Coordinates of C-alpha atoms and ligand atoms in Angstrom, one line a residue:
X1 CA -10.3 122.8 37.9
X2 CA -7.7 124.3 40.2
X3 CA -7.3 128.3 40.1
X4 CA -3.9 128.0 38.3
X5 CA -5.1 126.2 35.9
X6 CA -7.7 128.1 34.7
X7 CA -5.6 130.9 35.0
X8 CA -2.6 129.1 32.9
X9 CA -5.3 128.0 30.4
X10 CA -6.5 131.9 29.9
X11 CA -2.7 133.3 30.0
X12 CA -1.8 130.6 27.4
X13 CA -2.6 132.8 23.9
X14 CA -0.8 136.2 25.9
X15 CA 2.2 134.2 26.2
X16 CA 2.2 132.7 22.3
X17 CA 2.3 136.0 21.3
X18 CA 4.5 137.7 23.4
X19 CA 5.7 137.9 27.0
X20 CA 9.2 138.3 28.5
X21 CA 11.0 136.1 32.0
X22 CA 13.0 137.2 34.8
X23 CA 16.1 135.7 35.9
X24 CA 17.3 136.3 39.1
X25 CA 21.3 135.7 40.0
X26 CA 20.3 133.2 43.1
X27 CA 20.3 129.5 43.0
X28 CA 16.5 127.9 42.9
X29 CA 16.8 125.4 45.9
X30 CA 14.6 122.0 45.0
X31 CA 13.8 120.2 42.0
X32 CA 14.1 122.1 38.7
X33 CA 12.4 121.5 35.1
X34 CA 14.0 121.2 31.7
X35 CA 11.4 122.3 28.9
X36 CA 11.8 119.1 26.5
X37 CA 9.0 119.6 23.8
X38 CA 8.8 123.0 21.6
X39 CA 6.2 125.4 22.6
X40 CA 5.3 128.2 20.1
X41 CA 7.4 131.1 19.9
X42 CA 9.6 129.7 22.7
X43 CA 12.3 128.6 20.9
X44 CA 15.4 131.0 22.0
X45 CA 13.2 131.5 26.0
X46 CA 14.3 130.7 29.3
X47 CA 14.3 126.8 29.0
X48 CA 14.7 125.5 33.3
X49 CA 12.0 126.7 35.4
X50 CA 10.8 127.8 37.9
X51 CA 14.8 128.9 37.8
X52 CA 18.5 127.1 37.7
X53 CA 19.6 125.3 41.0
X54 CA 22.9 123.9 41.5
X55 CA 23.3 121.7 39.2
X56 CA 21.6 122.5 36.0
X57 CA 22.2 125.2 33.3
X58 CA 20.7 127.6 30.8
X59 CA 22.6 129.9 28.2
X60 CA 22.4 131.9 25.3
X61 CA 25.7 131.6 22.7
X62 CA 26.3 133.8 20.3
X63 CA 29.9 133.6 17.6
X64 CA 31.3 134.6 14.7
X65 CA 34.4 133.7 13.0
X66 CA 36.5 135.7 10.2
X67 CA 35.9 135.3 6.4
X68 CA 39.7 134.2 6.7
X69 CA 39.1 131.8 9.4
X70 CA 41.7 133.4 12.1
X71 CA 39.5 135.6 14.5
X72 CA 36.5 135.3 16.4
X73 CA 34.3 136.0 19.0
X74 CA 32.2 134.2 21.1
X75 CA 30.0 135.2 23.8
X76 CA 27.5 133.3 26.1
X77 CA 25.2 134.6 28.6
X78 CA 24.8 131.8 31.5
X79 CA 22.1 131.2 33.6
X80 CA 24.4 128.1 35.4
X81 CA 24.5 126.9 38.5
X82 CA 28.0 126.1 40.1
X83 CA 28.2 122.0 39.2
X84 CA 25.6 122.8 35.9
X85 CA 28.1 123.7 33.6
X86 CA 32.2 124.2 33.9
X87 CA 32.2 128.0 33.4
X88 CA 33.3 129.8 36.4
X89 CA 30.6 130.4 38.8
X90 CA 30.9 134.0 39.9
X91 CA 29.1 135.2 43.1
X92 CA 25.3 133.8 41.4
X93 CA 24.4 131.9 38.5
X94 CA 24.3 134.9 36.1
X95 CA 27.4 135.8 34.1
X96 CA 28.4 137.0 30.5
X97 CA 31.7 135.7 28.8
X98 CA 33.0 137.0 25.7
X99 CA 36.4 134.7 24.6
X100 CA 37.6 134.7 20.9
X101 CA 40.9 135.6 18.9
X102 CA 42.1 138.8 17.4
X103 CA 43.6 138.1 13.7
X104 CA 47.8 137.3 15.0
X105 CA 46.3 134.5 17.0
X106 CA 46.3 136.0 20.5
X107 CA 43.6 135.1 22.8
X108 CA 41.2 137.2 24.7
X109 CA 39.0 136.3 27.6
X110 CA 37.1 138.8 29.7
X111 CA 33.7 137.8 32.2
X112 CA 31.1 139.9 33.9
X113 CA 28.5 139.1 36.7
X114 CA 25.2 140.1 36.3
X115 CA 23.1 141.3 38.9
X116 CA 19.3 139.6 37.1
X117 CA 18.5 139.5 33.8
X118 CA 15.2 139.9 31.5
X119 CA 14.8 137.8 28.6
X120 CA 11.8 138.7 26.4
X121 CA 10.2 137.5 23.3
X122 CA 7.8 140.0 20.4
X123 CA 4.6 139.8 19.8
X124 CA 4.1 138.7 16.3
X125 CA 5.1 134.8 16.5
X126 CA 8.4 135.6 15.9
X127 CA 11.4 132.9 18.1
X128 CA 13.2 136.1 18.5
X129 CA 14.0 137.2 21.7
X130 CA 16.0 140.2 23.6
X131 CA 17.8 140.2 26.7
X132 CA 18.9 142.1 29.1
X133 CA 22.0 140.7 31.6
X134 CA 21.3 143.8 33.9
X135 CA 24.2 145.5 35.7
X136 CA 27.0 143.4 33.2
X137 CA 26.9 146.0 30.4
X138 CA 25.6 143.0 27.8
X139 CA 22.6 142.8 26.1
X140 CA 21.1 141.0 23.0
X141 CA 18.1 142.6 21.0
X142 CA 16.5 139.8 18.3
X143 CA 14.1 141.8 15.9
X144 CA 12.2 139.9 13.0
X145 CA 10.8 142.3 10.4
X146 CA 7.0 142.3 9.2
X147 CA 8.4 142.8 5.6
X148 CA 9.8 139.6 4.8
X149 CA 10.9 137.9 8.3
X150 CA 14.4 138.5 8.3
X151 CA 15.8 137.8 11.5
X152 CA 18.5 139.9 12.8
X153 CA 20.1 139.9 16.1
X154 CA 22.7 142.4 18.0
X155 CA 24.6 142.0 20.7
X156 CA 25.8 145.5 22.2
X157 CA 27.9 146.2 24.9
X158 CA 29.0 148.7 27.2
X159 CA 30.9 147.4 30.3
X160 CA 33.9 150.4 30.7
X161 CA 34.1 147.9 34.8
X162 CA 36.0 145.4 32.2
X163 CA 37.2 147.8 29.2
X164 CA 35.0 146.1 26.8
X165 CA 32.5 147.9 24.5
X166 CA 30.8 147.4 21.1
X167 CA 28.5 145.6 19.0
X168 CA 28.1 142.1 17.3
X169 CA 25.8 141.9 14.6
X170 CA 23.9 138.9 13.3
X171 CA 21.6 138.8 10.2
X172 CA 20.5 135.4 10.1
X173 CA 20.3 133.4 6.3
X174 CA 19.4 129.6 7.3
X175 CA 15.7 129.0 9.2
X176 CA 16.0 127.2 12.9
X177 CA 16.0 124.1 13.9
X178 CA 15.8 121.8 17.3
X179 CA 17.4 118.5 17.3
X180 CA 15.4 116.2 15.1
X181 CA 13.3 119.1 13.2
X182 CA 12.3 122.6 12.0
X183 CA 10.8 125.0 14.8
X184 CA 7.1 123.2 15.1
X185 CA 5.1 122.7 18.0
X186 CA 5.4 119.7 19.3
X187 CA 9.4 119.3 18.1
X188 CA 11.6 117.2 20.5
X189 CA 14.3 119.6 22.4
X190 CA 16.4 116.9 23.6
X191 CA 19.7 116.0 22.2
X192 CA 20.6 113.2 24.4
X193 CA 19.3 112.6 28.1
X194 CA 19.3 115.6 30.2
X195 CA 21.1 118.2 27.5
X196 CA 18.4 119.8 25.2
X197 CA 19.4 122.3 22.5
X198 CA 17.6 124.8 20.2
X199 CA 19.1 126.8 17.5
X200 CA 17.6 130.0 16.6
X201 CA 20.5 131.1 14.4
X202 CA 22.3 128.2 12.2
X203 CA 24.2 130.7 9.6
X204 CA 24.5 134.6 9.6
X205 CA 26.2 137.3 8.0
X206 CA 27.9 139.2 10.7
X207 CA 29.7 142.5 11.4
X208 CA 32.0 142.6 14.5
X209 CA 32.8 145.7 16.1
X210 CA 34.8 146.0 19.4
X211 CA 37.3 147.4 21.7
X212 CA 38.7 145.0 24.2
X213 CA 41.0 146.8 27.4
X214 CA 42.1 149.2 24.7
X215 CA 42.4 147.1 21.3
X216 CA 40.3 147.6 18.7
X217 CA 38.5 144.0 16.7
X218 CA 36.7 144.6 13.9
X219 CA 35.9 141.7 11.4
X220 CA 33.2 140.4 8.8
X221 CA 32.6 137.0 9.1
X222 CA 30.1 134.1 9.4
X223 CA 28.3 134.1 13.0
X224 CA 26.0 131.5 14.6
X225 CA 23.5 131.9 17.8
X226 CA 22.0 129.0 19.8
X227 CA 21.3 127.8 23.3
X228 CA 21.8 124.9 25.3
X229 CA 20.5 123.8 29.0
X230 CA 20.1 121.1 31.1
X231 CA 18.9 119.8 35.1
X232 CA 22.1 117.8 35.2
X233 CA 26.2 118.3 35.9
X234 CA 27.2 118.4 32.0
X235 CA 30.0 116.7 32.8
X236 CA 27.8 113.9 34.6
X237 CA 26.1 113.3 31.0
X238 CA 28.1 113.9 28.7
X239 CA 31.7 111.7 27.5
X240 CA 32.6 113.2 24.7
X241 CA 31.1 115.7 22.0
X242 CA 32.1 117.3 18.3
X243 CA 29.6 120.6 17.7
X244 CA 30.5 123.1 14.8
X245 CA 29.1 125.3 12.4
X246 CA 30.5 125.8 8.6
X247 CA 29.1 128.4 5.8
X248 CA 30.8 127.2 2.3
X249 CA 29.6 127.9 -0.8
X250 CA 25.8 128.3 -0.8
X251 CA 25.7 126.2 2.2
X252 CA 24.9 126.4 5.8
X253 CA 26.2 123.0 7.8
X254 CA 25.7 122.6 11.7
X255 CA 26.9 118.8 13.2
X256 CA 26.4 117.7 16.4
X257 CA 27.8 114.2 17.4
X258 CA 28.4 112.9 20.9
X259 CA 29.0 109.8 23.3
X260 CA 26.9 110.1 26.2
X261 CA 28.2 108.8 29.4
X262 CA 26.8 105.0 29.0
X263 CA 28.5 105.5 25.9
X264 CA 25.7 105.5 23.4
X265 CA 26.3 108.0 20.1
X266 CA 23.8 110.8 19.7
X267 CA 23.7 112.6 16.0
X268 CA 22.0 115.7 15.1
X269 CA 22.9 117.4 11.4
X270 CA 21.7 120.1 9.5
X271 CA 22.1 121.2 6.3
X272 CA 20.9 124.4 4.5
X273 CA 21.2 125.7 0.4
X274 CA 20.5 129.2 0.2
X275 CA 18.3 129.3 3.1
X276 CA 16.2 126.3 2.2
X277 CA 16.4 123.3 4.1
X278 CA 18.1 120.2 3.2
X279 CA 18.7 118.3 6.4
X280 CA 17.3 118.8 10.2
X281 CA 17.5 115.1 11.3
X282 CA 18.7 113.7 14.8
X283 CA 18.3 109.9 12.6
X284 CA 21.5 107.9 13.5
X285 CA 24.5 109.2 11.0
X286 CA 22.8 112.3 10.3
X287 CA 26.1 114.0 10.8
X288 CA 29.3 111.5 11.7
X289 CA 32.4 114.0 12.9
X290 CA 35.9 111.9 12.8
X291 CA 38.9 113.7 13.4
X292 CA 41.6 113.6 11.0
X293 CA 45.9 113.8 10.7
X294 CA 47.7 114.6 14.0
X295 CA 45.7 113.6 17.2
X296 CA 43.0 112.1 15.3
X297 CA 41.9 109.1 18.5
X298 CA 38.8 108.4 18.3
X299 CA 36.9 108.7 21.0
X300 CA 39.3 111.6 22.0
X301 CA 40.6 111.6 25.9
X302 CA 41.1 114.5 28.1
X303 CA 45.2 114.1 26.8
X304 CA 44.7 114.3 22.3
X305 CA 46.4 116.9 21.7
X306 CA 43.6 119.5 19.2
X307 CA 43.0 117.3 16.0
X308 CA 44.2 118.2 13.1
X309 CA 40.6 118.7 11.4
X310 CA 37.6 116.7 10.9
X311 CA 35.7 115.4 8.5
X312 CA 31.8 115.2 8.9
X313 CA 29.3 113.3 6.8
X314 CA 26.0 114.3 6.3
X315 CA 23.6 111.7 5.7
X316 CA 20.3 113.9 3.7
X317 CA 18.9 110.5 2.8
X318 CA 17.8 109.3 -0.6
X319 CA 21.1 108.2 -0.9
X320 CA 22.7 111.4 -0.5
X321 CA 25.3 112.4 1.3
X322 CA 26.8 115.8 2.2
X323 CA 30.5 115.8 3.2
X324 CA 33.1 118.5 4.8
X325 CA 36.7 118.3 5.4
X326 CA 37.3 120.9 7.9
X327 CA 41.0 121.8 8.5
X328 CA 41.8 123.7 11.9
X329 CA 43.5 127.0 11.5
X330 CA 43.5 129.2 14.8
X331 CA 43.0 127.4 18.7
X332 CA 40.5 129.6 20.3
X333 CA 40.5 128.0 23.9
X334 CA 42.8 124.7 24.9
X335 CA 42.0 123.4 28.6
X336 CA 42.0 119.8 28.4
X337 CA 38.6 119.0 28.6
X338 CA 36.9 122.3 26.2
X339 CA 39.1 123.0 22.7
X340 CA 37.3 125.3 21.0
X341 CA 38.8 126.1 17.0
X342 CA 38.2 127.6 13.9
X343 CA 39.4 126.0 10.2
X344 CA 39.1 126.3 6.5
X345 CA 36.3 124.1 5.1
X346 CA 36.1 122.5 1.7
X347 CA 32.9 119.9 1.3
X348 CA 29.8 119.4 -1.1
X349 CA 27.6 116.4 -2.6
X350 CA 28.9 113.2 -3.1
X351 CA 29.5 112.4 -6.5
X352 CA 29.2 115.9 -7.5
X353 CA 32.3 117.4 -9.3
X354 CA 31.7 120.7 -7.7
X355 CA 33.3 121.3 -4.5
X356 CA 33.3 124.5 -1.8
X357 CA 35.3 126.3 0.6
X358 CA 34.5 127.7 3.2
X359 CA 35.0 128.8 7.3
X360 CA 34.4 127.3 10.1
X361 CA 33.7 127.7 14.1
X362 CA 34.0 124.2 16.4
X363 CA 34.0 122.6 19.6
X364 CA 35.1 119.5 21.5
X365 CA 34.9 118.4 24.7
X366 CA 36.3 114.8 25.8
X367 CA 36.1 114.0 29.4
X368 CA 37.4 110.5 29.0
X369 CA 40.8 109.4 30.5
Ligands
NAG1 C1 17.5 124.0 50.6 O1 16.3 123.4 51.1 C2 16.6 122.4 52.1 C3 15.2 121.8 52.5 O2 14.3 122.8 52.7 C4 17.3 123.1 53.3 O3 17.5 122.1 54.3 C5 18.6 123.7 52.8 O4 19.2 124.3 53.9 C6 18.3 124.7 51.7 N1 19.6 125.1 51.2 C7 19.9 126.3 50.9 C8 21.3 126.6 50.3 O5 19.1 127.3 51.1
NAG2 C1 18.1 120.3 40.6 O1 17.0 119.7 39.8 C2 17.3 118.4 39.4 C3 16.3 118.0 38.4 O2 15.0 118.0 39.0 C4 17.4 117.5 40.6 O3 17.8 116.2 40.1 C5 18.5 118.0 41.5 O4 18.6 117.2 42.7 C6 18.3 119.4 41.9 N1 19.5 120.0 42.6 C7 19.4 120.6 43.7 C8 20.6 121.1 44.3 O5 18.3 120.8 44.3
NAG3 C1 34.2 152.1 22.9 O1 34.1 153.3 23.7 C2 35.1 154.2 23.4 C3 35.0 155.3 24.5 O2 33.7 155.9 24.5 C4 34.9 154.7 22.0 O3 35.9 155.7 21.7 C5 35.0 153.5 21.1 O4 34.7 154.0 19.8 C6 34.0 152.5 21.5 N1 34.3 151.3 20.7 C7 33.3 150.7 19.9 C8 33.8 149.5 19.1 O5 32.2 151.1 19.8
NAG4 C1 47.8 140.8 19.0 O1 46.9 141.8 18.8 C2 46.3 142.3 20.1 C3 45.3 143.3 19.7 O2 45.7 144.3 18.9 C4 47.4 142.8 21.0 O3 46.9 143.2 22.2 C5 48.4 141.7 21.2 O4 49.5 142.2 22.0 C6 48.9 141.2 19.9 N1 49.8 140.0 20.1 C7 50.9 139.8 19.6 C8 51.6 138.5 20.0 O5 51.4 140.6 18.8
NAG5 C1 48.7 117.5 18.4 O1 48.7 117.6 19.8 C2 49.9 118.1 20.4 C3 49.8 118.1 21.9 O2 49.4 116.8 22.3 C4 50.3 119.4 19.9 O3 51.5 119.8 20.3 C5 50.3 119.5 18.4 O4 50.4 120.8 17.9 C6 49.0 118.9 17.8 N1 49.0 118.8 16.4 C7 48.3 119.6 15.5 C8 48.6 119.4 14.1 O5 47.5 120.4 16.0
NAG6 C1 40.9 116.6 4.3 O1 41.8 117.6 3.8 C2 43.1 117.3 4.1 C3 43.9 118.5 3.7 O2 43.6 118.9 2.4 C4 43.6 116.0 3.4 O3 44.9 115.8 3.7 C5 42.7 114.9 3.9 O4 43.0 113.7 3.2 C6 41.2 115.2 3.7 N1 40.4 114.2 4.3 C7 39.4 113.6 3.7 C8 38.7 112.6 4.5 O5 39.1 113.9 2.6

């Protein structure tokens, strides 16, 4: 048995219960590594190794959106090389964004570098993770508590180089999930060839606190934390994609549903009551998004104008089906290819009388002509 091996073999239950990763802000030159198949506790880790080259991608996301469905924040820590993903590549493949909308609808949109960064997990078992984008002023700290597991996450920041400082906070009420399942051993991470996805966060109750070149942003709302990476240009991969995340009622809904760039449909839906699972399924229809009303082409090109709203069907099986109407409300980001947007949601169980309403936070992208 080689050295390493043995060595990897005795290091194995150390790094189930614990450990942490360095990132460095330089480009890996050679042949990277997606992770593809859930390992214990590694759910929300550094997923490309031995580190990003120039065309793959890593990042944490992290939003919330109003209870009255007008502002928002988002905020994503990147680990991307410059043709992984289309964020701006800053001097190294380490950056934090944080883009959203105050409540009268006006944008903001400010970007650090960072100089490495430390991600690290707790002993414990627990998927939560911390990490620190050293020298940008951003941080995350995930705690689970030995009580009763409640998961609670807060971004804090304190970058005075860009006028931004405060706190986002996250206390999570709907369990994980990868693409086609629950956080298990063994679980697929891939969404659709060469773009994998884990969600350590699927529906929180969340505080934002902030002040932003001077203004002040402070909301309660419905946030959301998950990550997404990938050894391949994004836009190589992917044609065209509908992601979102809804809280209405007693539920929790996530949909992903894309066209790859061979133009095969790729599904992934999940559906929570009260914290208990109803749907984690990447089956085919687990969660069909159409758009609705004005610019509602489907597929959507690089020219539809933002769609009116969109209505997703939830397939939980037995005959059941979950639907939601979402209706957009506030444009977050409009560049062509990336609309980001947050709506009003009204949806429940077909054939049920009863009917909620809700918020909402979603994406497209459409790289199509
Ligand atoms: C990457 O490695 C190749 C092969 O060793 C080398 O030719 C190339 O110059 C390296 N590129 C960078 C940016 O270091
Ligand atoms: C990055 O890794 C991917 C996946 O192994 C590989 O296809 C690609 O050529 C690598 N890119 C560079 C610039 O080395
Ligand atoms: C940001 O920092 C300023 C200056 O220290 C402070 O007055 C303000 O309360 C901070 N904002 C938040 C949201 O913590
Ligand atoms: C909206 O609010 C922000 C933050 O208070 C402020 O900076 C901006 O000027 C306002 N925009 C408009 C159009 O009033
Ligand atoms: C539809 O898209 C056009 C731009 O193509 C835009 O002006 C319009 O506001 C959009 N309609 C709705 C309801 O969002
Ligand atoms: C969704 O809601 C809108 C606005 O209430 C309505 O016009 C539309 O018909 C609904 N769509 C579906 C599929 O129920």
């Amino acid at each position: 048995m080689l050295l390493s091996t043995i060595l990897a073999l005795l290091l194995l239950p150390i790094a189930a219960l614990g450990g942490s990763a360095t990132l460095l802000d330089a480009l890996y030159n050679g042949s990277v590594k997606p992770e593809s198949i859930a390992a214990a506790g590694d759910l929300d880790m550094p997923k490309i190794r031995p580190g990003v080259n120039a065309t793959s991608y890593d990042w944490w996301y992290f939003d919330v959106v109003s209870t009255d469905a007008r502002a928002s924040v988002t905020i994503v820590f990147y680990d991307s090389g410059p043709e992984g993903f289309i964020n701006p590549y800053e001097r190294g493949p380490l950056s934090v964004s944080i883009t959203g909308l105050f409540p009268n609808g006006s944008a903001y949109d400010f970007s650090a570098p960072a100089t490495s960064a430390v991600v690290s997990r707790h002993a414990g078992g627990s998927f939560a993770t911390s990490g620190v984008y050293k020298d940008s002023g951003f941080e995350w700290k995930g705690t689970t508590s030995s009580d009763d597991g409640e998961v609670t996450y807060v971004v804090s920041i304190d970058a005075p180089s860009i006028g931004v400082n405060g706190t986002v906070s996250f206390k999570s009420i709907a369990p994980p999930h990868y693409p086609c399942g629950l956080n298990v051993p063994g679980a697929t991470e891939q969404l659709f060839p060469h773009v994998f996805w884990s969600n350590a966060i699927p529906d929180a109750l969340a505080q934002v606190d902030l002040s932003l070149a001077g203004a002040e942003l402070k909301f309660d709302g419905y946030g959301y934390h998950d990550k997404n990476w990938g050894d391949t240009p994004f836009v190589t991969t992917t044609a065209t994609w509908y992601w979102g995340h809804a809280h209405l009622g007693p539920y929790s809904i996530v949909w992903f549903d894309a066209v790859d760039s061979v133009g095969t449909e790729h599904f992934s839906g999940y559906v929570a009551k009260g914290g208990k699972v109803l749907l984690s399924s990447c089956a085919k229809d687990s969660a069909v998004a159409r758009p609705w009303g004005a610019n509602d082409t489907y597929p959507p090109t690089v020219t539809t104008g933002v769609m009116q709203g969109l209505d997703i069907q939830f397939d939980l099986g037995h005959g059941k089906t979950f639907w939601a109407n979402v209706s957009t409300t506030a444009v977050a980001i409009d560049f062509g290819v990336y609309v980001r947007t947050l709506g009003t949601v009204t949806g429940g169980l077909h054939g049920c009388s009863k009917t909620f309403d809700g918020i909402a936070l979603f994406e497209e992208f459409k790289f199509t002509s």
